[in-house]
Coordinates of C-alpha atoms and ligand atoms in Angstrom, one line a residue:
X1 CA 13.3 44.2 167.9
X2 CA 11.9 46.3 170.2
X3 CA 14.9 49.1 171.2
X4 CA 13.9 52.3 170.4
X5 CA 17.5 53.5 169.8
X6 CA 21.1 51.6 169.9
X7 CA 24.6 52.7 170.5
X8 CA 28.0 50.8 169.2
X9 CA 31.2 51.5 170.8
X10 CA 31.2 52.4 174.7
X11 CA 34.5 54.0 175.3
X12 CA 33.5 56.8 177.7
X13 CA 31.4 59.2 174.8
X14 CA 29.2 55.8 173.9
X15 CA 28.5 55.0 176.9
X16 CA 27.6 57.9 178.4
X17 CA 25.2 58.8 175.4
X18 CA 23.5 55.2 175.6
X19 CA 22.9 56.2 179.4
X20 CA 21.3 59.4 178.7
X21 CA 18.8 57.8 176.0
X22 CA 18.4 55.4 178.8
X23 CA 17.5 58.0 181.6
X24 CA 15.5 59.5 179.2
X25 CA 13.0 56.5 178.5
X26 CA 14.3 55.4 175.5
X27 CA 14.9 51.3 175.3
X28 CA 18.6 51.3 174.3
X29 CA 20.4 48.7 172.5
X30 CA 24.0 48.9 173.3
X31 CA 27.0 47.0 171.6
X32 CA 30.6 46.8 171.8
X33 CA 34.1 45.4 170.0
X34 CA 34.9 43.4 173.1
X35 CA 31.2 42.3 174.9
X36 CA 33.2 43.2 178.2
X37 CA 32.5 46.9 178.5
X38 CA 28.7 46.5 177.2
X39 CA 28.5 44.0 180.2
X40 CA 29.4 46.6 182.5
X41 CA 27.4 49.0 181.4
X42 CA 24.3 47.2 181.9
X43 CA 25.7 45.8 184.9
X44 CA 27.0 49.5 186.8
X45 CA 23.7 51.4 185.0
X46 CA 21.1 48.8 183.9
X47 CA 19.1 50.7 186.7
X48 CA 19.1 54.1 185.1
X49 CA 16.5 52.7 182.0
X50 CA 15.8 49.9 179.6
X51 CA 18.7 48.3 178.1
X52 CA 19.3 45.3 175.7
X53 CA 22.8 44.3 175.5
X54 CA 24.3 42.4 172.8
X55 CA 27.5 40.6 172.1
X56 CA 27.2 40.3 168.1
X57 CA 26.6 43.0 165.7
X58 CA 24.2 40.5 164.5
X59 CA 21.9 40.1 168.0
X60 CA 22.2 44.1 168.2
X61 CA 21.0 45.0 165.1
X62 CA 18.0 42.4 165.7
X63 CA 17.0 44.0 168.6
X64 CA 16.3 47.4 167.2
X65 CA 12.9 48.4 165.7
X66 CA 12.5 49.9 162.3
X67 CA 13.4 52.2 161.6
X68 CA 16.7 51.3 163.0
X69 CA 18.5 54.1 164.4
X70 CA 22.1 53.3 165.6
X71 CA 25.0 55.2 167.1
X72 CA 28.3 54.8 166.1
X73 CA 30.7 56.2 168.4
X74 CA 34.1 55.0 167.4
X75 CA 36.9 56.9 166.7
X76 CA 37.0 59.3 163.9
X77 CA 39.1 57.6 160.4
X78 CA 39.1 53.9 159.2
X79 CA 37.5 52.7 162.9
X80 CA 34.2 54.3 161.7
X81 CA 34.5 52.8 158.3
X82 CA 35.0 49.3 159.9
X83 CA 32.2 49.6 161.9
X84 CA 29.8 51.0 158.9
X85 CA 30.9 47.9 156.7
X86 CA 30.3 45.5 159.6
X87 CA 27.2 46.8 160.1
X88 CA 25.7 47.5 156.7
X89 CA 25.1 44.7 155.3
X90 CA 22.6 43.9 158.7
X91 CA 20.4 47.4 157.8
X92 CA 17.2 47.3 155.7
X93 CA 16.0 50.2 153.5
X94 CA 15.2 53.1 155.9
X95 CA 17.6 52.6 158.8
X96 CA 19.9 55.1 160.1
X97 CA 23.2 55.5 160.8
X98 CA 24.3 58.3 162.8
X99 CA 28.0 58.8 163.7
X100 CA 28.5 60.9 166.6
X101 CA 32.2 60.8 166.1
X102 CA 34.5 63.4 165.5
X103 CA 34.4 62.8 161.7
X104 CA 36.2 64.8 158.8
X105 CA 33.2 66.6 156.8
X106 CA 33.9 65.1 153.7
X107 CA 34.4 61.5 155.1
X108 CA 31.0 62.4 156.4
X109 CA 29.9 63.2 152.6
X110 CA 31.1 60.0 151.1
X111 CA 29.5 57.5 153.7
X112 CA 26.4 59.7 153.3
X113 CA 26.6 59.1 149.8
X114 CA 27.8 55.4 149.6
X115 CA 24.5 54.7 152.2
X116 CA 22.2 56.1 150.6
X117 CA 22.9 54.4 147.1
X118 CA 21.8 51.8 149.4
X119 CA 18.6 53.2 150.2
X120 CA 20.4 54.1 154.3
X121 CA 20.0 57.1 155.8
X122 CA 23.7 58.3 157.0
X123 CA 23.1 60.9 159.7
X124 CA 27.0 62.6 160.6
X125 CA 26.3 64.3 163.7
X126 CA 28.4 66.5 165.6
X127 CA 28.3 66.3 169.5
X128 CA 29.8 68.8 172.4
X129 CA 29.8 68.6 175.6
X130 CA 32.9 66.0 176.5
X131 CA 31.9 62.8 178.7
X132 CA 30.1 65.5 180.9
X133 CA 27.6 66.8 178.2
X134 CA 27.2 63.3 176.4
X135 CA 25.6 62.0 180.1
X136 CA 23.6 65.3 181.0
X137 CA 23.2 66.8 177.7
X138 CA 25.2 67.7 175.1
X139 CA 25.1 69.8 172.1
X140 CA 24.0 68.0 169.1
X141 CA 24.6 69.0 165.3
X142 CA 22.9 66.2 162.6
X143 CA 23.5 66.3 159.3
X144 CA 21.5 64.4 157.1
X145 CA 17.9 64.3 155.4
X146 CA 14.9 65.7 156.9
X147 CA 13.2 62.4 156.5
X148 CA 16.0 61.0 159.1
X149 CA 15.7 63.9 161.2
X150 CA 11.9 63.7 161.5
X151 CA 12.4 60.3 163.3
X152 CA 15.4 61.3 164.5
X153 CA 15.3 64.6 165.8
X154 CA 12.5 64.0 168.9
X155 CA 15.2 61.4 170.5
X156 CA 18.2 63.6 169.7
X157 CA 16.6 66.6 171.3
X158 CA 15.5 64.9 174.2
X159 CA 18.7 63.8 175.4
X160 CA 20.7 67.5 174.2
X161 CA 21.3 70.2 176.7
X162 CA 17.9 72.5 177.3
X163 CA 18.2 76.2 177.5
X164 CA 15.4 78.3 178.3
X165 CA 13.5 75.1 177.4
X166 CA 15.3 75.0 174.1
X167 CA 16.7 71.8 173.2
X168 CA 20.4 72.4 172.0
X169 CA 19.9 70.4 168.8
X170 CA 18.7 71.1 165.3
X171 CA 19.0 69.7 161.7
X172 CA 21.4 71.7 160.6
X173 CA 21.5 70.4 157.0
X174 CA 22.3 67.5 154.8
X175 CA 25.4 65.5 154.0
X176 CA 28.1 66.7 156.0
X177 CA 26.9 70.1 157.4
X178 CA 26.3 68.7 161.0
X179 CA 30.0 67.7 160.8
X180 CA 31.0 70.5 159.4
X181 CA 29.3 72.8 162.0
X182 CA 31.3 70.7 164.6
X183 CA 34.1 71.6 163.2
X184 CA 34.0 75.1 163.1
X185 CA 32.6 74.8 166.6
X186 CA 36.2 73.2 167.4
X187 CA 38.0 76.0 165.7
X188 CA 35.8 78.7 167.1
X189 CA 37.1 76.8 170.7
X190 CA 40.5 76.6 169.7
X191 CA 40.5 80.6 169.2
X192 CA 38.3 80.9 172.7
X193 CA 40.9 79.2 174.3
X194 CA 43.8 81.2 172.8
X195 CA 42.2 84.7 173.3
X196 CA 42.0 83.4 177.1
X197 CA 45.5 82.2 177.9
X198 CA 46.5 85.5 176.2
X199 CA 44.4 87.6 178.7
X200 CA 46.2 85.3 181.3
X201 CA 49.3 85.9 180.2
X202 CA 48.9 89.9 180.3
X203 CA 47.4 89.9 183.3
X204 CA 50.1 88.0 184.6
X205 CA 53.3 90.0 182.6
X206 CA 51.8 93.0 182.8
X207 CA 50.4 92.9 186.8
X208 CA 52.9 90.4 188.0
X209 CA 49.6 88.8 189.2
X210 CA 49.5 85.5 191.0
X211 CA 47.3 82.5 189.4
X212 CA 45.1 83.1 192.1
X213 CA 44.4 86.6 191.6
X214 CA 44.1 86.3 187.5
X215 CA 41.5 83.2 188.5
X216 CA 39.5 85.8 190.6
X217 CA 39.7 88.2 187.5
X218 CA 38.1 85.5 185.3
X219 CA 35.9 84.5 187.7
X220 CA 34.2 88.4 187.9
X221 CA 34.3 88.0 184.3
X222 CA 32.3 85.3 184.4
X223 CA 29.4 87.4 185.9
X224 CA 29.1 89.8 182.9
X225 CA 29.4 89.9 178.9
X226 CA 32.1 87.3 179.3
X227 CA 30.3 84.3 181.0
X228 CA 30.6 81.3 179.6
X229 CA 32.0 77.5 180.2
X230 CA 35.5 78.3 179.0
X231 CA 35.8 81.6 181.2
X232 CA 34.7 79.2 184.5
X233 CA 36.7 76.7 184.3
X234 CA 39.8 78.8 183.6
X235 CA 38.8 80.4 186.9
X236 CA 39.0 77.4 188.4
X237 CA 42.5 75.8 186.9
X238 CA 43.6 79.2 188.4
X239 CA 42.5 78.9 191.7
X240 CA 43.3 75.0 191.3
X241 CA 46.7 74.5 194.2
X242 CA 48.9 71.7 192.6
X243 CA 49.3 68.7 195.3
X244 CA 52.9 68.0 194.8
X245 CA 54.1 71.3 195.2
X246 CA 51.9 73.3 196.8
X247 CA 52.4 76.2 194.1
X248 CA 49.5 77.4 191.1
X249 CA 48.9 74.4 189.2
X250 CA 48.9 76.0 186.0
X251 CA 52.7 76.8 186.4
X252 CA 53.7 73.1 186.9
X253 CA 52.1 71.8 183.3
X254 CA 54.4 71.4 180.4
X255 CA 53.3 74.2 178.1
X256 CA 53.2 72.3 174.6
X257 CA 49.6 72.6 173.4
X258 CA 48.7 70.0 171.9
X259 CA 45.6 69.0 169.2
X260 CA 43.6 65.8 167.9
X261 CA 43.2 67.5 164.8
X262 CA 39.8 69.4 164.5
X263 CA 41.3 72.8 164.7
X264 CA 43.5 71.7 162.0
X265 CA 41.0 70.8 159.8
X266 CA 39.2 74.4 160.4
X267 CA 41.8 76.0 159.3
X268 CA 42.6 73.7 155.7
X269 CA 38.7 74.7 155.0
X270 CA 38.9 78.5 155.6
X271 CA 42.1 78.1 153.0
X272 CA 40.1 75.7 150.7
X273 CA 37.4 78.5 150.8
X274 CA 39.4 81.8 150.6
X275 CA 37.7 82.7 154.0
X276 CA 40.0 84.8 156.6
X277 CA 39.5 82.7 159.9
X278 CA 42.9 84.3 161.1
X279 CA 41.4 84.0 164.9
X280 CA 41.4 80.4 164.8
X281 CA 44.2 80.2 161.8
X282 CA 46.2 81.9 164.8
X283 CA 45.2 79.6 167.7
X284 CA 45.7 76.7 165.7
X285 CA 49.6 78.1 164.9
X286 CA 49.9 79.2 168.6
X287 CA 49.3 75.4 169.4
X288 CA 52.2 74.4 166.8
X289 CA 54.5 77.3 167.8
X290 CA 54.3 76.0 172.2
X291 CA 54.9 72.5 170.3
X292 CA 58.1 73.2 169.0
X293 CA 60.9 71.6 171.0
X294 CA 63.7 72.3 169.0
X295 CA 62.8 75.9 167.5
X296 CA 62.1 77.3 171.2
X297 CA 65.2 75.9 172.2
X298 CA 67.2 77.7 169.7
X299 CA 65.5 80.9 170.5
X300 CA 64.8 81.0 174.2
X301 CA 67.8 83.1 175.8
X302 CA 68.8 83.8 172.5
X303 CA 66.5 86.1 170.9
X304 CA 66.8 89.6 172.3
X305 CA 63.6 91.2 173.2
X306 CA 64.7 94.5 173.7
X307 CA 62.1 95.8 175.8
X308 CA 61.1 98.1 178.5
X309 CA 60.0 97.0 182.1
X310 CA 56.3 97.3 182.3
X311 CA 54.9 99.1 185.2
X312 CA 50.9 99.1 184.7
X313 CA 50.3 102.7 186.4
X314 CA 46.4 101.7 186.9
X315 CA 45.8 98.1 187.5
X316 CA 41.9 98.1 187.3
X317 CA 42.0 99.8 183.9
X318 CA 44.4 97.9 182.9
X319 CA 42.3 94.5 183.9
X320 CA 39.5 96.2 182.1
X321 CA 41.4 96.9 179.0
X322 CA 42.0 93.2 179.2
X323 CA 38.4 92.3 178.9
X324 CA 37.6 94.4 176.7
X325 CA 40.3 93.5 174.2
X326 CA 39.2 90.2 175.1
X327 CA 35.5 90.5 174.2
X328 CA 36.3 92.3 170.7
X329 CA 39.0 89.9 169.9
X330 CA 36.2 87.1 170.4
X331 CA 33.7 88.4 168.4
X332 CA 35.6 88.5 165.6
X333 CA 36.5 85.1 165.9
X334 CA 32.9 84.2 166.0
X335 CA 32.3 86.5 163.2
X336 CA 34.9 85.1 161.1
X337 CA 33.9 81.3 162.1
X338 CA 30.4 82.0 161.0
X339 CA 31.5 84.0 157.9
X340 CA 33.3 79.8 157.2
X341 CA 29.8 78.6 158.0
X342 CA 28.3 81.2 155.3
X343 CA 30.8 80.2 152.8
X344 CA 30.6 76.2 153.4
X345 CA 26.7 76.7 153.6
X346 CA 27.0 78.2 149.9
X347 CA 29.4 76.0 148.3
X348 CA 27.8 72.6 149.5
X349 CA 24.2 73.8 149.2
X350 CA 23.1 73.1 152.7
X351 CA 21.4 76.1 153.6
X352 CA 22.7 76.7 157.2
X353 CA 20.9 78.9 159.7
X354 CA 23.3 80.6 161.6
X355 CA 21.1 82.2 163.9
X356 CA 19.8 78.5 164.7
X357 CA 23.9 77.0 164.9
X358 CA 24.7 80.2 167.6
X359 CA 21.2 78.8 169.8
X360 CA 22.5 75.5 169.7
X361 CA 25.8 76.2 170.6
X362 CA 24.2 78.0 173.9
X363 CA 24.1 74.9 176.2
X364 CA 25.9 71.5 176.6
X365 CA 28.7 72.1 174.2
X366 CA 32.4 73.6 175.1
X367 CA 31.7 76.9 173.4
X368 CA 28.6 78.0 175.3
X369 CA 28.4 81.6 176.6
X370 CA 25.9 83.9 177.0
X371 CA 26.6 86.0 174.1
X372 CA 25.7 83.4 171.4
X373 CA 21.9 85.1 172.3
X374 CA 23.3 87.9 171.1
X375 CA 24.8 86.2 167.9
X376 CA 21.0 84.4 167.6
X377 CA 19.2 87.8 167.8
X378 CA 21.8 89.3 165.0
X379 CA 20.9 86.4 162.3
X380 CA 17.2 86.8 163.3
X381 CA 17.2 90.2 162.7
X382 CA 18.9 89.4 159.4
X383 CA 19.4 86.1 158.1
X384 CA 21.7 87.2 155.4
X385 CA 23.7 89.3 157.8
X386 CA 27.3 89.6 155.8
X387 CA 29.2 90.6 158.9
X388 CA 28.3 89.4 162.1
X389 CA 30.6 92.7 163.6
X390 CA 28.3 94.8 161.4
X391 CA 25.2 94.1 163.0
X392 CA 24.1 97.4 165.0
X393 CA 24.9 95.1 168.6
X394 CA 28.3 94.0 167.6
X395 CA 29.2 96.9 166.4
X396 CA 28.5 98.9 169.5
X397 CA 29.8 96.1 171.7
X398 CA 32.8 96.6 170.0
X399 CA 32.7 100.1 169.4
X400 CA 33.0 100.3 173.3
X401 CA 36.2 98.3 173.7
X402 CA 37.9 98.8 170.3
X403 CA 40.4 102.0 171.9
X404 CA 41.5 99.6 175.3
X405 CA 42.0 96.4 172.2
X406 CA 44.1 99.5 171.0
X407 CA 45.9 99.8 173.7
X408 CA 46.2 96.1 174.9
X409 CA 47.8 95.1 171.5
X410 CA 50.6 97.9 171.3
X411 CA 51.3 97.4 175.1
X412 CA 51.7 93.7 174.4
X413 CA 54.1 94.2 171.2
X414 CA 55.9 96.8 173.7
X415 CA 56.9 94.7 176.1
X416 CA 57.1 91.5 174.2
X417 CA 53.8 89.2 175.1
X418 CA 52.6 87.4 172.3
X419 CA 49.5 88.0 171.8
X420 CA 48.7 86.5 168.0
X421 CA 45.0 85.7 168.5
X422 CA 44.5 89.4 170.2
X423 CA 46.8 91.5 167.2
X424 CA 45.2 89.7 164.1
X425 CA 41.7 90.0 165.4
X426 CA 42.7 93.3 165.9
X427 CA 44.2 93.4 162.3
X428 CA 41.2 92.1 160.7
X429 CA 38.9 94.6 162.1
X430 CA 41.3 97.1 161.0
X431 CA 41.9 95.5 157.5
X432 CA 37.9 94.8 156.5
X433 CA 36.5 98.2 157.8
X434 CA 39.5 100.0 155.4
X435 CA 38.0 102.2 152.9
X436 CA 41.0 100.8 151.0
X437 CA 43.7 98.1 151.2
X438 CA 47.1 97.8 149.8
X439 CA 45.7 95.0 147.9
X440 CA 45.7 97.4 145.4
X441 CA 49.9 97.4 145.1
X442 CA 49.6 93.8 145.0
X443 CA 47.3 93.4 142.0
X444 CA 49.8 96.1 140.6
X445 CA 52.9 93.5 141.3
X446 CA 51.2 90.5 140.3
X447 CA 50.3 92.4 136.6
X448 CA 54.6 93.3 136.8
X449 CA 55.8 90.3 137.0
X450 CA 53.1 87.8 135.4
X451 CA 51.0 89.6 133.3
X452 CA 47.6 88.5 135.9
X453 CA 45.5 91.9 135.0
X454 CA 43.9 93.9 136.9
X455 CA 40.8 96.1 137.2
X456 CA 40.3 99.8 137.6
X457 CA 38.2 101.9 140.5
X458 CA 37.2 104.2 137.4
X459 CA 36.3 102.6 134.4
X460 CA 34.8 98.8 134.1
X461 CA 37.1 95.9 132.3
X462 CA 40.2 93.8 133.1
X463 CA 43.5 95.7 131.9
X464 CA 46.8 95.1 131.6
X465 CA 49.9 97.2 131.6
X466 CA 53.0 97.0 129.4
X467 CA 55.7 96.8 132.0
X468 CA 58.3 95.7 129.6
X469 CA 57.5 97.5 126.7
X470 CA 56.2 101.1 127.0
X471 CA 54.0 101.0 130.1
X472 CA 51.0 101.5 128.2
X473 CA 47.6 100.1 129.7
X474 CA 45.6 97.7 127.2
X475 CA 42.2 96.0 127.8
X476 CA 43.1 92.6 128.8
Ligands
LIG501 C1 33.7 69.1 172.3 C2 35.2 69.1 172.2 C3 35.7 67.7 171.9 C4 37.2 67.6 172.2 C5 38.1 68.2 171.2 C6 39.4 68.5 171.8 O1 33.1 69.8 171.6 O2 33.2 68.4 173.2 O3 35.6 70.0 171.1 O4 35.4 67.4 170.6 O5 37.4 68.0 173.5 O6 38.2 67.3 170.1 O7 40.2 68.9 170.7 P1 41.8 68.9 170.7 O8 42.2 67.7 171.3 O9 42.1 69.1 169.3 O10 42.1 70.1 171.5

């Protein structure tokens, strides 16, 4: 075969990527279940490149050269596993098998292990950037061996977002890391998205702001610290006027977020691993909590609130507060997401540059903003860095804001907005900058009741104290 690169499955993601290997030169074998939507493809693009359609598995996998490289983009779960067994048993020794699906990590680490007792190379690669990004350039995150990614990677980054000339692509470690990053990358998004519709909300409880004006807010915004894709396009589902009834768009949409799962899964992980991703543990609840039908309807009307009216007495500070609240309330969530990454990094032995994840996430994928520079610059000045808010930028950044966060949260609990994503960001940076925590009580508590020791600030040893008997304190 003679196709440099081939894609299976062209629902919209597939066959948007196959046309941007296309564009870009590369000949692209393209496949599908049913041969109708690969006939269409060729048929509505074969202009934009070189492409060899096939209707078998069989035929496509003939017409790739070796090393074969194919794409599966099929949905995440068993339609990825049918597709690898279908297509197995076609691969020689040295082929890869990339899935640029929305995979669960450690689905990604069994089918990297299963292929490569069969001498495969299983490549789980995360990709951002919707149908928009997977056309013009996406952000790509592949797993995998170096020796996949060294015949791999030139393709991959030529067809990723560029910025600054930098492709938005990188190896980001074997097995399941590139899946793995992806998913934080949907957690970190999940949070983004929260912290926004939060600032909304105040801006619109506290100013009595129209959609309108709140989308002009975000749009400034958008010019400083703040820019990124998230913080545009929520400037422009403000300003969008809803056809039907002429009113803000945004207030005619049922608000019940909803989720395919990703979030979700960031959240199990930072359990699994003991790290505090409260910022996306919160967005992810917030999601649930708008979801539930029969709880709100119990409590709406019902629940007293038991607050004041809120008269903002300076609206410009107040808008700033917002921001700034905002901005803090973000980096902690990025801090916290990358604390996940650390953690993962550690306990599966992929050896994760941060510094490289933040410069990939920079273009192409939903998460891209200005201030993953910043992020970059932090793990380059220290690649061990165990705080992202303690590097000496962050710090200052948030240094700036962290009395108006102050001031943002309390007002919020004052008048009743919930602001979950806002208060625990707020709450983590309050509870890991403490000199000391309570925790201390509860090791006491947990030694009173089950006898699970505890050790001392003074002297070194595990102890445990008699709380039935004579209270006495014996080395456990
Ligand atoms: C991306 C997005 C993409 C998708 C999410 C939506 O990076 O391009 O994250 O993967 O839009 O899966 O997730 P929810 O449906 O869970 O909100």
């Amino acid at each position: 075969g003679t196709a440099e690169i081939g894609v299976t499955g062209l629902a919209v993601m597939g066959r948007n990527l196959a046309r941007n290997f296309a564009r870009h030169g590369f000949v692209t074998a393209v496949h599908n279940r049913s041969a109708a939507k690969m006939h269409s493809l060729v048929a509505d693009h074969g202009d934009e490149g070189t492409f060899i359609g096939s209707e078998s598995m069989a035929d496509f996998v003939a017409s790739l050269a070796r090393p074969r490289k194919v794409v599966i983009m099929v949905k995440a779960g068993a339609p990825t596993d049918a597709v690898i067994d279908e297509l197995v048993p076609l691969l020689e020794e040295g082929d890869i098998v990339i899935d640029a699906g929305n995979a669960h990590f450690p689905d990604t680490i069994r089918r990297e292990k299963d292929l490569s007792a069969r001498g495969l190379h299983f490549v789980g690669t995360g990709v951002s950037g919707g149908e928009e990004g997977a056309l013009l350039g996406p952000s790509i995150m592949p797993g995998g061996t170096t020796e996949a990614y060294a015949s791999l990677g030139p393709i991959l980054e030529a067809i990723s977002a560029k910025v600054d000339g930098v492709p938005c692509c990188t190896h980001v470690g074997p097995g399941g890391a590139g899946h793995f990053v992806k998913m934080v990358h949907n957690g970190i998004e999940y949070a983004d998205m929260q912290l926004i519709a939060e600032a909304y909300d105040l801006l619109r409880q506290g100013l009595g702001a129209s959609a309108q004006e709140i989308g002009d807010v975000f749009a400034e915004w958008n010019t400083g610290d703040l820019e990124s894709f998230l913080i545009e396009i929520t400037a422009d589902v403000l300003h969008h006027t809803d056809a039907r009834t002429g009113g803000a768009f945004v207030d005619v949409i049922a608000d019940a977020a909803e989720q395919k799962g990703t979030g979700r899964w960031t959240v199990q992980n930072g359990l699994d691993l003991g790290v505090p991703i409260t910022g996306i543990a919160e967005a992810t609840f917030a999601r649930a909590l708008s979801g539930g039908a029969p709880q709100r309807a119990a409590a709406v009307g019902t629940l007293p609130a038991d607050t004041q009216p809120w008269e903002v007495p300076d609206r410009d500070a107040f808008v700033d507060d917002v921001r700034k609240a905002l901005y803090a309330s973000k980096v902690v969530a990025y801090s916290q997401g990358f604390d996940q990454i650390a953690a993962a990094s550690a306990e599966y032995g992929w050896d994760i540059d941060r510094g490289a994840m933040a410069r990939i996430w920079r273009g192409g994928c939903i998460i891209r903003a200005r201030f993953l520079n910043r992020i970059t610059e932090a793990y380059e000045r220290d690649r061990g860095l165990p705080l992202l808010l303690a590097d000496p930028y962050f710090t200052a950044a948030v240094a700036d804001g962290v009395a108006a966060w102050r001031r943002i949260v309390a007002a919020a609990a004052l008048h009743g907005v919930p602001t979950p994503a806002f208060a625990s960001s707020l709450a983590y940076y309050d509870g890991v900058r403490a000199e000391r925590l309570p925790a201390a009580l509860i090791q006491a508590q947990r030694d009173f009741f089950g006898a699970h020791t505890y050790r001392r600030v003074d002297v070194e040893g595990t102890f445990h104290t008699d709380w039935s008997g004579d209270r006495s304190e014996q080395p456990a």
